[in-house]
């Protein structure tokens, strides 16, 4: 993932400790570190850029208000993604009758909305590659929500199975299963791009 | 009900799909070169792997495009947060015949941070301001990380002196207890 | 001028606020806490509301939140602002002894 350089352990501990003591600059520095990933995650959950940006604002405020619940600086990333996930689910709940697939994965496909192709999605050289990415985003969007969030966290955000398991509050085996199933579906749907 | 085990089972050759997927960006190893299952699966997963990789590369340009937007979202939220904390806990400075003079805990914390940040060789970690023994005094508790090779006693004494001087000059109050705890050592490369 | 009614006109409140602004070291007068999110949403708080007033029986309590310039001494400036506000309001009130002025440095 790109973005600002990740802080070392001392810098991370310092940032978290200062933010927890009420230093707004330290908190803002934390946001700068994670903002791109969090926005991408909200977009992948919500499938609407404008709404994802509103939710991101709520994520920031929740994070500020819940800072005392962050037990260790090392858990910062998981803690932030958990907050983002909860805010996204709250938002989707309000936007009924959406994501029943958060409850019943074996039901039919998830949200029907098509992920907006990002106007500035890539700098890829070939139109074919660009088209393949647009297709993949669409297929990902059509996965059941629980599979989608796990797959995105693993493949787009490079998080470990263990971190994802903590973020989505599901056992490791469940997370592995969701990602494996998502991969099977996506690999099959991407076959024409061979 | 959710099915938890799908296709993460090993292929007939004993390798798992996860294992193969994590190796897709690398050339086939000895096993894969001689294994028809792995070769077939590599081919099956290749379009997905390629598009996923390009998606991640595309994130860089997406990040660039989002930077201004994220700056404005962050700015809005931080304005709200700062306005809120500025109006948070208040400490009594003095009770006069005309009424009460108070100061926001935020101003006191900012003053504390400004002083400690101006001293080389330490990094401020958790810190808090507490009411002092009388209205015109406060106490504070500070945790620091000390740079390797620095003299902790000399630095903490220097910090105490600097804090007392700054709080007298900028706030007009005396400091009771200044508890300083050196909790960590860091290396500045 | 004196008054026994439980109100101080906006004009007098504005005079007190102006007096506070004129004190060296004062950078700004902050809006009351309840209005911060209103302000962020772009809604303007009437300027005389910057000086909050509350009444209990005959006693009046005035509250003002100020921000200071970098080199100002908080206690000194807050004390001077308190005196300035008290002077303006006391001149208007029937019973100046019942006036309490609280100043907070934010």
Tab-separated table of N, CA, C and O in Angstrom, chain A residues 1-4 6 30-43 56 60 81 118 156-157, chain B residues 59-71 74:
chain	number	residue	atom	x	y	z
A	1	UNK	N	0.838	-1.199	0.000
A	1	UNK	CA	0.000	0.000	0.000
A	1	UNK	C	0.871	1.247	0.000
A	1	UNK	O	1.868	1.311	0.690
A	2	UNK	N	0.465	2.241	-0.736
A	2	UNK	CA	1.257	3.451	-0.737
A	2	UNK	C	0.732	4.397	0.332
A	2	UNK	O	-0.177	4.097	1.058
A	3	UNK	N	1.298	5.600	0.356
A	3	UNK	CA	0.882	6.562	1.369
A	3	UNK	C	2.105	6.973	2.135
A	3	UNK	O	3.218	6.644	1.740
A	4	UNK	N	1.930	7.705	3.245
A	4	UNK	CA	3.098	8.125	3.990
A	4	UNK	C	3.851	6.926	4.540
A	4	UNK	O	3.265	5.871	4.741
A	6	UNK	N	5.411	4.280	6.825
A	6	UNK	CA	4.920	3.761	8.103
A	6	UNK	C	5.898	4.125	9.218
A	6	UNK	O	7.108	4.035	9.046
A	30	UNK	N	-1.994	10.309	12.845
A	30	UNK	CA	-2.470	8.927	12.715
A	30	UNK	C	-3.436	8.839	11.533
A	30	UNK	O	-3.367	7.917	10.716
A	31	UNK	N	-4.322	9.820	11.438
A	31	UNK	CA	-5.281	9.802	10.319
A	31	UNK	C	-4.549	9.860	8.981
A	31	UNK	O	-4.918	9.160	8.035
A	32	UNK	N	-3.502	10.689	8.919
A	32	UNK	CA	-2.760	10.806	7.666
A	32	UNK	C	-2.180	9.442	7.265
A	32	UNK	O	-2.199	9.058	6.104
A	33	UNK	N	-1.735	8.694	8.254
A	33	UNK	CA	-1.145	7.383	7.964
A	33	UNK	C	-2.153	6.399	7.385
A	33	UNK	O	-1.812	5.579	6.542
A	34	UNK	N	-3.366	6.470	7.863
A	34	UNK	CA	-4.342	5.427	7.495
A	34	UNK	C	-5.457	5.905	6.568
A	34	UNK	O	-6.305	5.123	6.176
A	35	UNK	N	-5.490	7.198	6.243
A	35	UNK	CA	-6.655	7.737	5.551
A	35	UNK	C	-6.920	7.088	4.189
A	35	UNK	O	-8.080	6.815	3.860
A	36	UNK	N	-5.885	6.834	3.410
A	36	UNK	CA	-6.127	6.263	2.082
A	36	UNK	C	-6.720	4.860	2.194
A	36	UNK	O	-7.682	4.525	1.513
A	37	UNK	N	-6.128	4.060	3.070
A	37	UNK	CA	-6.627	2.696	3.248
A	37	UNK	C	-8.053	2.696	3.767
A	37	UNK	O	-8.895	1.931	3.294
A	38	UNK	N	-8.330	3.575	4.728
A	38	UNK	CA	-9.680	3.607	5.313
A	38	UNK	C	-10.717	4.062	4.279
A	38	UNK	O	-11.819	3.509	4.220
A	39	UNK	N	-10.335	5.049	3.461
A	39	UNK	CA	-11.295	5.510	2.442
A	39	UNK	C	-11.564	4.391	1.432
A	39	UNK	O	-12.718	4.144	1.065
A	40	UNK	N	-10.500	3.700	1.025
A	40	UNK	CA	-10.689	2.592	0.073
A	40	UNK	C	-11.586	1.520	0.676
A	40	UNK	O	-12.457	0.962	0.015
A	41	UNK	N	-11.337	1.237	1.964
A	41	UNK	CA	-12.140	0.207	2.627
A	41	UNK	C	-13.607	0.638	2.695
A	41	UNK	O	-14.509	-0.151	2.389
A	42	UNK	N	-13.859	1.893	3.073
A	42	UNK	CA	-15.248	2.382	3.153
A	42	UNK	C	-15.900	2.333	1.778
A	42	UNK	O	-17.063	1.958	1.647
A	43	UNK	N	-15.139	2.695	0.756
A	43	UNK	CA	-15.705	2.641	-0.597
A	43	UNK	C	-16.064	1.217	-0.985
A	43	UNK	O	-17.093	0.974	-1.608
A	56	UNK	N	-16.445	8.041	6.364
A	56	UNK	CA	-15.058	8.209	6.812
A	56	UNK	C	-14.975	9.292	7.890
A	56	UNK	O	-14.258	9.151	8.883
A	60	UNK	N	-13.502	8.844	11.705
A	60	UNK	CA	-12.517	9.686	12.388
A	60	UNK	C	-13.040	10.125	13.760
A	60	UNK	O	-12.325	10.067	14.756
A	81	UNK	N	-9.630	-0.239	11.451
A	81	UNK	CA	-10.463	-0.935	10.459
A	81	UNK	C	-11.745	-1.490	11.089
A	81	UNK	O	-12.778	-1.559	10.447
A	118	UNK	N	-13.898	4.139	-10.965
A	118	UNK	CA	-13.229	5.366	-10.557
A	118	UNK	C	-12.697	6.040	-11.801
A	118	UNK	O	-11.969	5.452	-12.584
A	156	UNK	N	-6.353	-6.268	-1.176
A	156	UNK	CA	-6.138	-4.855	-1.524
A	156	UNK	C	-5.405	-4.120	-0.397
A	156	UNK	O	-4.618	-3.230	-0.640
A	157	UNK	N	-5.680	-4.544	0.839
A	157	UNK	CA	-5.042	-3.853	1.976
A	157	UNK	C	-3.869	-4.629	2.553
A	157	UNK	O	-3.245	-4.173	3.507
B	59	UNK	N	-3.952	1.825	-6.967
B	59	UNK	CA	-4.237	2.537	-5.720
B	59	UNK	C	-3.344	3.762	-5.548
B	59	UNK	O	-3.740	4.749	-4.967
B	60	UNK	N	-2.097	3.647	-6.070
B	60	UNK	CA	-1.179	4.773	-5.918
B	60	UNK	C	-1.727	6.029	-6.584
B	60	UNK	O	-1.692	7.113	-6.013
B	61	UNK	N	-2.233	5.842	-7.817
B	61	UNK	CA	-2.750	7.027	-8.512
B	61	UNK	C	-4.065	7.455	-7.889
B	61	UNK	O	-4.392	8.641	-7.825
B	62	UNK	N	-4.827	6.460	-7.402
B	62	UNK	CA	-6.076	6.784	-6.708
B	62	UNK	C	-5.753	7.607	-5.450
B	62	UNK	O	-6.413	8.595	-5.153
B	63	UNK	N	-4.700	7.183	-4.746
B	63	UNK	CA	-4.279	7.911	-3.544
B	63	UNK	C	-3.978	9.361	-3.862
B	63	UNK	O	-4.385	10.259	-3.138
B	64	UNK	N	-3.232	9.541	-4.959
B	64	UNK	CA	-2.865	10.898	-5.346
B	64	UNK	C	-4.105	11.738	-5.595
B	64	UNK	O	-4.215	12.862	-5.135
B	65	UNK	N	-5.042	11.131	-6.330
B	65	UNK	CA	-6.267	11.861	-6.674
B	65	UNK	C	-7.093	12.169	-5.429
B	65	UNK	O	-7.809	13.157	-5.385
B	66	UNK	N	-6.992	11.299	-4.416
B	66	UNK	CA	-7.817	11.465	-3.210
B	66	UNK	C	-7.186	12.400	-2.180
B	66	UNK	O	-7.832	12.740	-1.195
B	67	UNK	N	-5.922	12.746	-2.377
B	67	UNK	CA	-5.215	13.477	-1.327
B	67	UNK	C	-5.915	14.775	-0.921
B	67	UNK	O	-6.085	15.045	0.270
B	68	UNK	N	-6.346	15.560	-1.924
B	68	UNK	CA	-6.992	16.843	-1.592
B	68	UNK	C	-8.313	16.600	-0.865
B	68	UNK	O	-8.617	17.246	0.135
B	69	UNK	N	-9.075	15.629	-1.373
B	69	UNK	CA	-10.360	15.298	-0.756
B	69	UNK	C	-10.155	14.881	0.706
B	69	UNK	O	-10.851	15.357	1.618
B	70	UNK	N	-9.158	13.993	0.916
B	70	UNK	CA	-8.915	13.511	2.278
B	70	UNK	C	-8.442	14.643	3.189
B	70	UNK	O	-8.793	14.682	4.364
B	71	UNK	N	-7.688	15.564	2.615
B	71	UNK	CA	-7.230	16.718	3.394
B	71	UNK	C	-8.418	17.538	3.876
B	71	UNK	O	-8.455	17.983	5.017
B	74	UNK	N	-10.369	15.541	6.590
B	74	UNK	CA	-9.601	15.546	7.834
B	74	UNK	C	-9.663	16.920	8.492
B	74	UNK	O	-9.852	17.042	9.702
